[in-house]
Amino acid sequence: MGRTVKKAGKSKSKKGKGAKKADASSSATAAVASGPAKVWQPGVDALEEGEELQFDPEAYNYLRGFSIGWPCLSFDVVQDQLGLVRSEFPHTLYGVAGTQAEKAPWNYIGVFKLSNINGKKREPIPSSKVDADSDMDSDSSSDEEEEEETNEDTKPILHLKKVAHAGCVNRIRSMTQQPHICATWGDTGHVQVWDFKSFLNSVADSGPVAHKEDDIIHNHVPLKIFNGHKDEGYAIDWSPLVTGRLVSGDCNSCIHLWEPSSSTWDVDTKPFVGHSASVEDLQWSPTEGDVFASCSVDGKICIWDVRTEKKPCMSIKAHNADVNVISWNRYIY
C-alpha cells in the first residue's frame, strides 16, 4: 500500500535578512535529485507530533469499504469457481467474517458475496518519462470521465447471510479444498467447524438487489465443537495438502491437532507443547503435509512434525517482543 506522511500544520516561514538567499538555496537544492525518497517503516520509524499516515488511492485498482454490521476482528476469502486469474471487471468476491458485538448474544458470522466490483485496469509501466506524462494525463482525464459516469449500476452489491455465533469470533478460516467448511475460534474458548454450503449457495443465487432478509440472524448447528483448550485463542489453520486437517492454538501456549474422520473430526487431547506464552499464529507448510509452524508471545518461532513427539523439531528465538503473525515462503521451493 502506498503511504505518505502528512504534517497536520505547516510552520511559518522566517522573514528578514537572508530570507531570499535561503529560499534560493533551498530551491537549488530541491532541483537536484537526492536519491530515492525515504519510505516510512511501520514499527521502526516514529511519527512526529502532528503527523499522520495517508494512503495513496492511486496504488489500488479498486478501493471501497463495506460493512456487515458489527466490527470484525477476522475474515477470510472463500475460494470459488470463477477462475484464479481475473483481469477484467466487474469482479465478484465471496467471504466470511466474524463479529465482535457489544453483547455476546449479538455475535454472528457473516457469509457474503460482493459483486459488481468495477475498477480500472492498469496499463504496463511506461517505458519513458514522456510516456508516463502522457499516460498520467490520459489517466486523469479517464478518471474524471469515470467519476462523471458513476451511477447506481456501477456500485458494488453486497449479499449477506448472518449465522449466530456464541461469543466474539477471534478468528475464522475457510478450508482450501472445501471452501464451504469453515473453522472459528471464539472468545468462549471453543473451536467450532461449520458447513456454510447452503448459505453460500443462497448468496450465489441472489439477484442484482440486496434483500431485507440479510438482517435475519440464522441459527445453525456446527459440525464439531471442541472445548479441550484451557483458554481462548486466535491461532488456527487448515492444511493445504491434507483435506480436513486442522491445528488450533490457544493463549495458554497449547496446540491441538484435528484429524478428519468419516463424518467429523478427531481432536488429539494431548497438546503440542513448546511455547511458554500465547500461541498467536499457526501455518501449515505448503509442501510438507505433516509439518507446521507456530509463533508466540514468547518471541519464538517453532517448527513441528505431527509424526514425532509433541515437541518442536526446531525452536528459534526470533524476536525480543511478541511474534503475532507468520507465513511460509511459497516460492523458494
GROMACS .gro file of C-alpha atoms in nm:
model
  333
    1MET     CA    1   0.000   0.000   0.000
    2GLY     CA    2   0.135   0.339  -0.090
    3ARG     CA    3   0.187   0.561   0.213
    4THR     CA    4   0.289   0.917   0.265
    5VAL     CA    5   0.350   1.113   0.580
    6LYS     CA    6   0.147   1.428   0.601
    7LYS     CA    7   0.203   1.706   0.853
    8ALA     CA    8  -0.112   1.847   1.005
    9GLY     CA    9   0.022   2.201   1.015
   10LYS     CA   10   0.294   2.397   0.837
   11SER     CA   11   0.542   2.614   1.023
   12LYS     CA   12   0.554   2.978   0.924
   13SER     CA   13   0.849   3.079   0.709
   14LYS     CA   14   1.102   3.309   0.868
   15LYS     CA   15   1.120   3.661   0.729
   16GLY     CA   16   1.406   3.906   0.748
   17LYS     CA   17   1.767   3.942   0.643
   18GLY     CA   18   1.893   3.644   0.443
   19ALA     CA   19   1.546   3.502   0.373
   20LYS     CA   20   1.574   3.543  -0.004
   21LYS     CA   21   1.918   3.384  -0.003
   22ALA     CA   22   1.787   3.086   0.194
   23ASP     CA   23   1.492   3.048  -0.042
   24ALA     CA   24   1.719   3.049  -0.345
   25SER     CA   25   1.948   2.795  -0.184
   26SER     CA   26   1.661   2.563  -0.094
   27SER     CA   27   1.518   2.592  -0.447
   28ALA     CA   28   1.850   2.497  -0.598
   29THR     CA   29   1.880   2.202  -0.360
   30ALA     CA   30   1.529   2.083  -0.443
   31ALA     CA   31   1.613   2.086  -0.813
   32VAL     CA   32   1.894   1.838  -0.759
   33ALA     CA   33   1.792   1.473  -0.730
   34SER     CA   34   1.890   1.345  -0.386
   35GLY     CA   35   1.819   0.974  -0.442
   36PRO     CA   36   1.512   0.762  -0.366
   37ALA     CA   37   1.251   0.908  -0.134
   38LYS     CA   38   1.263   0.775   0.222
   39VAL     CA   39   0.999   0.510   0.285
   40TRP     CA   40   0.828   0.522   0.622
   41GLN     CA   41   0.870   0.188   0.800
   42PRO     CA   42   0.584   0.074   1.025
   43GLY     CA   43   0.706  -0.023   1.370
   44VAL     CA   44   1.051   0.128   1.304
   45ASP     CA   45   1.005   0.497   1.226
   46ALA     CA   46   0.810   0.708   1.472
   47LEU     CA   47   0.562   0.972   1.363
   48GLU     CA   48   0.642   1.324   1.471
   49GLU     CA   49   0.390   1.531   1.662
   50GLY     CA   50   0.116   1.650   1.430
   51GLU     CA   51   0.190   1.389   1.160
   52GLU     CA   52  -0.047   1.123   1.034
   53LEU     CA   53  -0.029   0.844   0.774
   54GLN     CA   54  -0.210   0.892   0.444
   55PHE     CA   55  -0.271   0.614   0.192
   56ASP     CA   56  -0.235   0.676  -0.179
   57PRO     CA   57  -0.559   0.577  -0.360
   58GLU     CA   58  -0.364   0.557  -0.686
   59ALA     CA   59  -0.198   0.241  -0.553
   60TYR     CA   60  -0.522   0.048  -0.598
   61ASN     CA   61  -0.721  -0.071  -0.895
   62TYR     CA   62  -1.026  -0.064  -0.672
   63LEU     CA   63  -1.086   0.068  -0.321
   64ARG     CA   64  -1.416   0.069  -0.133
   65GLY     CA   65  -1.528  -0.006   0.220
   66PHE     CA   66  -1.837  -0.201   0.324
   67SER     CA   67  -1.983  -0.328   0.649
   68ILE     CA   68  -2.162  -0.643   0.764
   69GLY     CA   69  -2.281  -0.478   1.086
   70TRP     CA   70  -2.062  -0.509   1.393
   71PRO     CA   71  -1.682  -0.467   1.379
   72CYS     CA   72  -1.493  -0.778   1.271
   73LEU     CA   73  -1.158  -0.893   1.403
   74SER     CA   74  -1.113  -1.167   1.142
   75PHE     CA   75  -1.225  -1.252   0.790
   76ASP     CA   76  -1.131  -1.493   0.511
   77VAL     CA   77  -1.180  -1.505   0.136
   78VAL     CA   78  -1.379  -1.811   0.025
   79GLN     CA   79  -1.238  -1.972  -0.289
   80ASP     CA   80  -1.486  -2.000  -0.574
   81GLN     CA   81  -1.503  -2.146  -0.926
   82LEU     CA   82  -1.478  -1.814  -1.110
   83GLY     CA   83  -1.111  -1.855  -1.201
   84LEU     CA   84  -0.780  -1.777  -1.034
   85VAL     CA   85  -0.669  -1.507  -1.280
   86ARG     CA   86  -0.924  -1.228  -1.316
   87SER     CA   87  -0.813  -0.928  -1.515
   88GLU     CA   88  -1.146  -0.796  -1.638
   89PHE     CA   89  -1.401  -0.601  -1.436
   90PRO     CA   90  -1.657  -0.640  -1.287
   91HIS     CA   91  -1.537  -0.882  -1.019
   92THR     CA   92  -1.719  -1.099  -0.765
   93LEU     CA   93  -1.587  -1.195  -0.421
   94TYR     CA   94  -1.710  -1.447  -0.163
   95GLY     CA   95  -1.605  -1.426   0.201
   96VAL     CA   96  -1.675  -1.497   0.565
   97ALA     CA   97  -1.622  -1.269   0.865
   98GLY     CA   98  -1.684  -1.294   1.239
   99THR     CA   99  -1.813  -1.014   1.459
  100GLN     CA  100  -1.717  -0.857   1.790
  101ALA     CA  101  -2.054  -0.729   1.905
  102GLU     CA  102  -2.128  -0.516   2.209
  103LYS     CA  103  -2.300  -0.810   2.379
  104ALA     CA  104  -2.206  -1.178   2.341
  105PRO     CA  105  -2.552  -1.299   2.219
  106TRP     CA  106  -2.546  -1.044   1.936
  107ASN     CA  107  -2.248  -1.202   1.758
  108TYR     CA  108  -2.269  -1.378   1.423
  109ILE     CA  109  -2.070  -1.499   1.124
  110GLY     CA  110  -2.129  -1.307   0.804
  111VAL     CA  111  -2.134  -1.518   0.487
  112PHE     CA  112  -2.128  -1.272   0.199
  113LYS     CA  113  -2.094  -1.213  -0.173
  114LEU     CA  114  -1.969  -0.880  -0.304
  115SER     CA  115  -2.047  -0.846  -0.674
  116ASN     CA  116  -2.044  -0.582  -0.947
  117ILE     CA  117  -1.698  -0.463  -0.840
  118ASN     CA  118  -1.594  -0.213  -1.105
  119GLY     CA  119  -1.245  -0.066  -1.111
  120LYS     CA  120  -0.980   0.043  -1.358
  121LYS     CA  121  -0.744  -0.187  -1.542
  122ARG     CA  122  -0.387  -0.063  -1.517
  123GLU     CA  123  -0.159  -0.046  -1.817
  124PRO     CA  124   0.205  -0.170  -1.807
  125ILE     CA  125   0.461   0.066  -1.653
  126PRO     CA  126   0.554   0.340  -1.906
  127SER     CA  127   0.895   0.290  -2.070
  128SER     CA  128   0.988   0.658  -2.057
  129LYS     CA  129   0.903   0.975  -1.869
  130VAL     CA  130   0.733   1.115  -2.179
  131ASP     CA  131   0.507   0.813  -2.197
  132ALA     CA  132   0.447   0.840  -1.824
  133ASP     CA  133   0.342   1.204  -1.852
  134SER     CA  134   0.107   1.130  -2.139
  135ASP     CA  135  -0.035   0.830  -1.956
  136MET     CA  136  -0.089   1.039  -1.644
  137ASP     CA  137  -0.278   1.295  -1.846
  138SER     CA  138  -0.491   1.030  -2.012
  139ASP     CA  139  -0.549   0.851  -1.681
  140SER     CA  140  -0.658   1.171  -1.509
  141SER     CA  141  -0.899   1.253  -1.790
  142SER     CA  142  -1.034   0.897  -1.800
  143ASP     CA  143  -1.072   0.901  -1.421
  144GLU     CA  144  -1.273   1.221  -1.444
  145GLU     CA  145  -1.493   1.061  -1.709
  146GLU     CA  146  -1.539   0.753  -1.489
  147GLU     CA  147  -1.636   0.968  -1.192
  148GLU     CA  148  -1.891   1.153  -1.403
  149GLU     CA  149  -2.038   0.825  -1.525
  150THR     CA  150  -2.065   0.669  -1.176
  151ASN     CA  151  -2.425   0.573  -1.102
  152GLU     CA  152  -2.626   0.309  -0.922
  153ASP     CA  153  -2.548   0.049  -1.189
  154THR     CA  154  -2.173   0.065  -1.117
  155LYS     CA  155  -2.196   0.035  -0.737
  156PRO     CA  156  -2.100  -0.296  -0.576
  157ILE     CA  157  -2.378  -0.520  -0.445
  158LEU     CA  158  -2.347  -0.688  -0.107
  159HIS     CA  159  -2.547  -1.004  -0.033
  160LEU     CA  160  -2.516  -1.122   0.326
  161LYS     CA  161  -2.631  -1.412   0.541
  162LYS     CA  162  -2.583  -1.396   0.917
  163VAL     CA  163  -2.524  -1.711   1.123
  164ALA     CA  164  -2.546  -1.692   1.503
  165HIS     CA  165  -2.218  -1.749   1.689
  166ALA     CA  166  -2.171  -1.793   2.066
  167GLY     CA  167  -1.941  -1.507   2.170
  168CYS     CA  168  -1.699  -1.297   1.967
  169VAL     CA  169  -1.515  -1.453   1.674
  170ASN     CA  170  -1.141  -1.421   1.734
  171ARG     CA  171  -1.051  -1.582   1.402
  172ILE     CA  172  -1.223  -1.753   1.109
  173ARG     CA  173  -1.069  -1.967   0.836
  174SER     CA  174  -1.216  -2.134   0.526
  175MET     CA  175  -1.083  -2.474   0.415
  176THR     CA  176  -0.893  -2.463   0.085
  177GLN     CA  177  -1.021  -2.795  -0.055
  178GLN     CA  178  -1.382  -2.750   0.064
  179PRO     CA  179  -1.431  -2.372   0.098
  180HIS     CA  180  -1.782  -2.405   0.245
  181ILE     CA  181  -1.626  -2.569   0.555
  182CYS     CA  182  -1.504  -2.304   0.799
  183ALA     CA  183  -1.346  -2.307   1.144
  184THR     CA  184  -1.390  -2.038   1.410
  185TRP     CA  185  -1.203  -1.954   1.729
  186GLY     CA  186  -1.438  -1.797   1.984
  187ASP     CA  187  -1.358  -1.592   2.292
  188THR     CA  188  -1.561  -1.852   2.481
  189GLY     CA  189  -1.265  -2.091   2.445
  190HIS     CA  190  -1.441  -2.312   2.191
  191VAL     CA  191  -1.320  -2.401   1.841
  192GLN     CA  192  -1.604  -2.482   1.603
  193VAL     CA  193  -1.626  -2.621   1.249
  194TRP     CA  194  -1.917  -2.515   1.029
  195ASP     CA  195  -2.072  -2.610   0.697
  196PHE     CA  196  -2.188  -2.293   0.520
  197LYS     CA  197  -2.275  -2.458   0.189
  198SER     CA  198  -2.645  -2.364   0.200
  199PHE     CA  199  -2.567  -2.002   0.286
  200LEU     CA  200  -2.304  -1.966   0.013
  201ASN     CA  201  -2.546  -2.117  -0.239
  202SER     CA  202  -2.810  -1.871  -0.125
  203VAL     CA  203  -2.594  -1.562  -0.176
  204ALA     CA  204  -2.466  -1.706  -0.505
  205ASP     CA  205  -2.823  -1.729  -0.638
  206SER     CA  206  -2.913  -1.378  -0.520
  207GLY     CA  207  -3.028  -1.125  -0.777
  208PRO     CA  208  -2.894  -0.778  -0.855
  209VAL     CA  209  -3.060  -0.622  -0.547
  210ALA     CA  210  -2.980  -0.699  -0.182
  211HIS     CA  211  -3.275  -0.828   0.022
  212LYS     CA  212  -3.400  -0.710   0.360
  213GLU     CA  213  -3.373  -1.067   0.491
  214ASP     CA  214  -2.998  -1.011   0.510
  215ASP     CA  215  -3.064  -0.873   0.861
  216ILE     CA  216  -3.203  -1.205   0.988
  217ILE     CA  217  -2.961  -1.399   1.212
  218HIS     CA  218  -2.997  -1.769   1.135
  219ASN     CA  219  -2.941  -2.045   1.390
  220HIS     CA  220  -2.713  -2.313   1.251
  221VAL     CA  221  -2.562  -2.615   1.426
  222PRO     CA  222  -2.183  -2.654   1.384
  223LEU     CA  223  -2.038  -2.983   1.263
  224LYS     CA  224  -1.792  -3.003   1.552
  225ILE     CA  225  -1.729  -2.819   1.880
  226PHE     CA  226  -1.402  -2.868   2.070
  227ASN     CA  227  -1.382  -2.742   2.427
  228GLY     CA  228  -1.048  -2.902   2.520
  229HIS     CA  229  -0.850  -2.579   2.511
  230LYS     CA  230  -0.781  -2.429   2.856
  231ASP     CA  231  -0.819  -2.073   2.731
  232GLU     CA  232  -0.942  -1.879   2.430
  233GLY     CA  233  -0.714  -1.840   2.129
  234TYR     CA  234  -0.650  -1.687   1.788
  235ALA     CA  235  -0.424  -1.932   1.603
  236ILE     CA  236  -0.590  -2.172   1.359
  237ASP     CA  237  -0.504  -2.308   1.014
  238TRP     CA  238  -0.628  -2.569   0.764
  239SER     CA  239  -0.373  -2.788   0.589
  240PRO     CA  240  -0.343  -2.703   0.216
  241LEU     CA  241  -0.225  -3.060   0.143
  242VAL     CA  242  -0.427  -3.291   0.372
  243THR     CA  243  -0.800  -3.228   0.333
  244GLY     CA  244  -0.967  -3.154   0.665
  245ARG     CA  245  -0.652  -3.150   0.879
  246LEU     CA  246  -0.652  -2.859   1.122
  247VAL     CA  247  -0.442  -2.716   1.404
  248SER     CA  248  -0.561  -2.473   1.672
  249GLY     CA  249  -0.352  -2.288   1.931
  250ASP     CA  250  -0.462  -2.102   2.244
  251CYS     CA  251  -0.345  -1.827   2.479
  252ASN     CA  252  -0.236  -2.097   2.724
  253SER     CA  253   0.054  -2.197   2.492
  254CYS     CA  254  -0.108  -2.525   2.379
  255ILE     CA  255  -0.168  -2.653   2.023
  256HIS     CA  256  -0.413  -2.929   1.929
  257LEU     CA  257  -0.424  -3.138   1.611
  258TRP     CA  258  -0.754  -3.214   1.436
  259GLU     CA  259  -0.771  -3.519   1.209
  260PRO     CA  260  -1.075  -3.570   0.982
  261SER     CA  261  -1.277  -3.889   1.016
  262SER     CA  262  -1.570  -4.020   0.810
  263SER     CA  263  -1.824  -3.767   0.938
  264THR     CA  264  -1.647  -3.549   1.196
  265TRP     CA  265  -1.302  -3.468   1.342
  266ASP     CA  266  -1.092  -3.646   1.600
  267VAL     CA  267  -0.907  -3.393   1.813
  268ASP     CA  268  -0.597  -3.511   1.996
  269THR     CA  269  -0.649  -3.414   2.359
  270LYS     CA  270  -0.274  -3.426   2.422
  271PRO     CA  271  -0.142  -3.088   2.305
  272PHE     CA  272   0.182  -2.992   2.134
  273VAL     CA  273   0.385  -2.809   2.399
  274GLY     CA  274   0.690  -2.595   2.330
  275HIS     CA  275   0.591  -2.233   2.381
  276SER     CA  276   0.587  -2.055   2.716
  277ALA     CA  277   0.321  -1.798   2.623
  278SER     CA  278   0.021  -1.744   2.396
  279VAL     CA  279   0.034  -1.908   2.052
  280GLU     CA  280  -0.052  -1.624   1.815
  281ASP     CA  281  -0.046  -1.787   1.470
  282LEU     CA  282  -0.020  -2.129   1.305
  283GLN     CA  283   0.070  -2.204   0.944
  284TRP     CA  284   0.097  -2.541   0.767
  285SER     CA  285   0.390  -2.598   0.532
  286PRO     CA  286   0.290  -2.554   0.165
  287THR     CA  287   0.499  -2.859   0.065
  288GLU     CA  288   0.507  -3.095   0.366
  289GLY     CA  289   0.169  -3.226   0.478
  290ASP     CA  290   0.291  -3.320   0.828
  291VAL     CA  291   0.482  -3.000   0.909
  292PHE     CA  292   0.351  -2.674   1.050
  293ALA     CA  293   0.497  -2.362   1.210
  294SER     CA  294   0.387  -2.158   1.510
  295CYS     CA  295   0.473  -1.822   1.661
  296SER     CA  296   0.416  -1.691   2.010
  297VAL     CA  297   0.421  -1.403   2.254
  298ASP     CA  298   0.738  -1.564   2.394
  299GLY     CA  299   0.920  -1.435   2.082
  300LYS     CA  300   0.981  -1.783   1.940
  301ILE     CA  301   0.901  -1.949   1.609
  302CYS     CA  302   0.869  -2.326   1.623
  303ILE     CA  303   0.858  -2.593   1.352
  304TRP     CA  304   0.658  -2.908   1.429
  305ASP     CA  305   0.610  -3.252   1.271
  306VAL     CA  306   0.289  -3.434   1.362
  307ARG     CA  307   0.461  -3.773   1.313
  308THR     CA  308   0.704  -3.716   1.601
  309GLU     CA  309   0.663  -3.642   1.971
  310LYS     CA  310   0.460  -3.338   2.063
  311LYS     CA  311   0.769  -3.122   2.096
  312PRO     CA  312   0.905  -2.879   1.838
  313CYS     CA  313   1.159  -3.009   1.588
  314MET     CA  314   1.309  -2.663   1.580
  315SER     CA  315   1.268  -2.361   1.808
  316ILE     CA  316   1.410  -2.020   1.720
  317LYS     CA  317   1.418  -1.710   1.939
  318ALA     CA  318   1.317  -1.474   1.660
  319HIS     CA  319   1.238  -1.151   1.846
  320ASN     CA  320   1.258  -0.990   2.187
  321ALA     CA  321   0.891  -0.893   2.161
  322ASP     CA  322   0.572  -1.078   2.062
  323VAL     CA  323   0.558  -1.263   1.730
  324ASN     CA  324   0.197  -1.232   1.617
  325VAL     CA  325   0.195  -1.344   1.252
  326ILE     CA  326   0.395  -1.587   1.037
  327SER     CA  327   0.382  -1.703   0.675
  328TRP     CA  328   0.572  -1.962   0.471
  329ASN     CA  329   0.769  -1.858   0.165
  330ARG     CA  330   0.577  -2.044  -0.108
  331TYR     CA  331   0.815  -1.957  -0.392
  332ILE     CA  332   1.152  -2.078  -0.268
  333TYR     CA  333   1.099  -2.446  -0.343
   0.00000   0.00000   0.00000
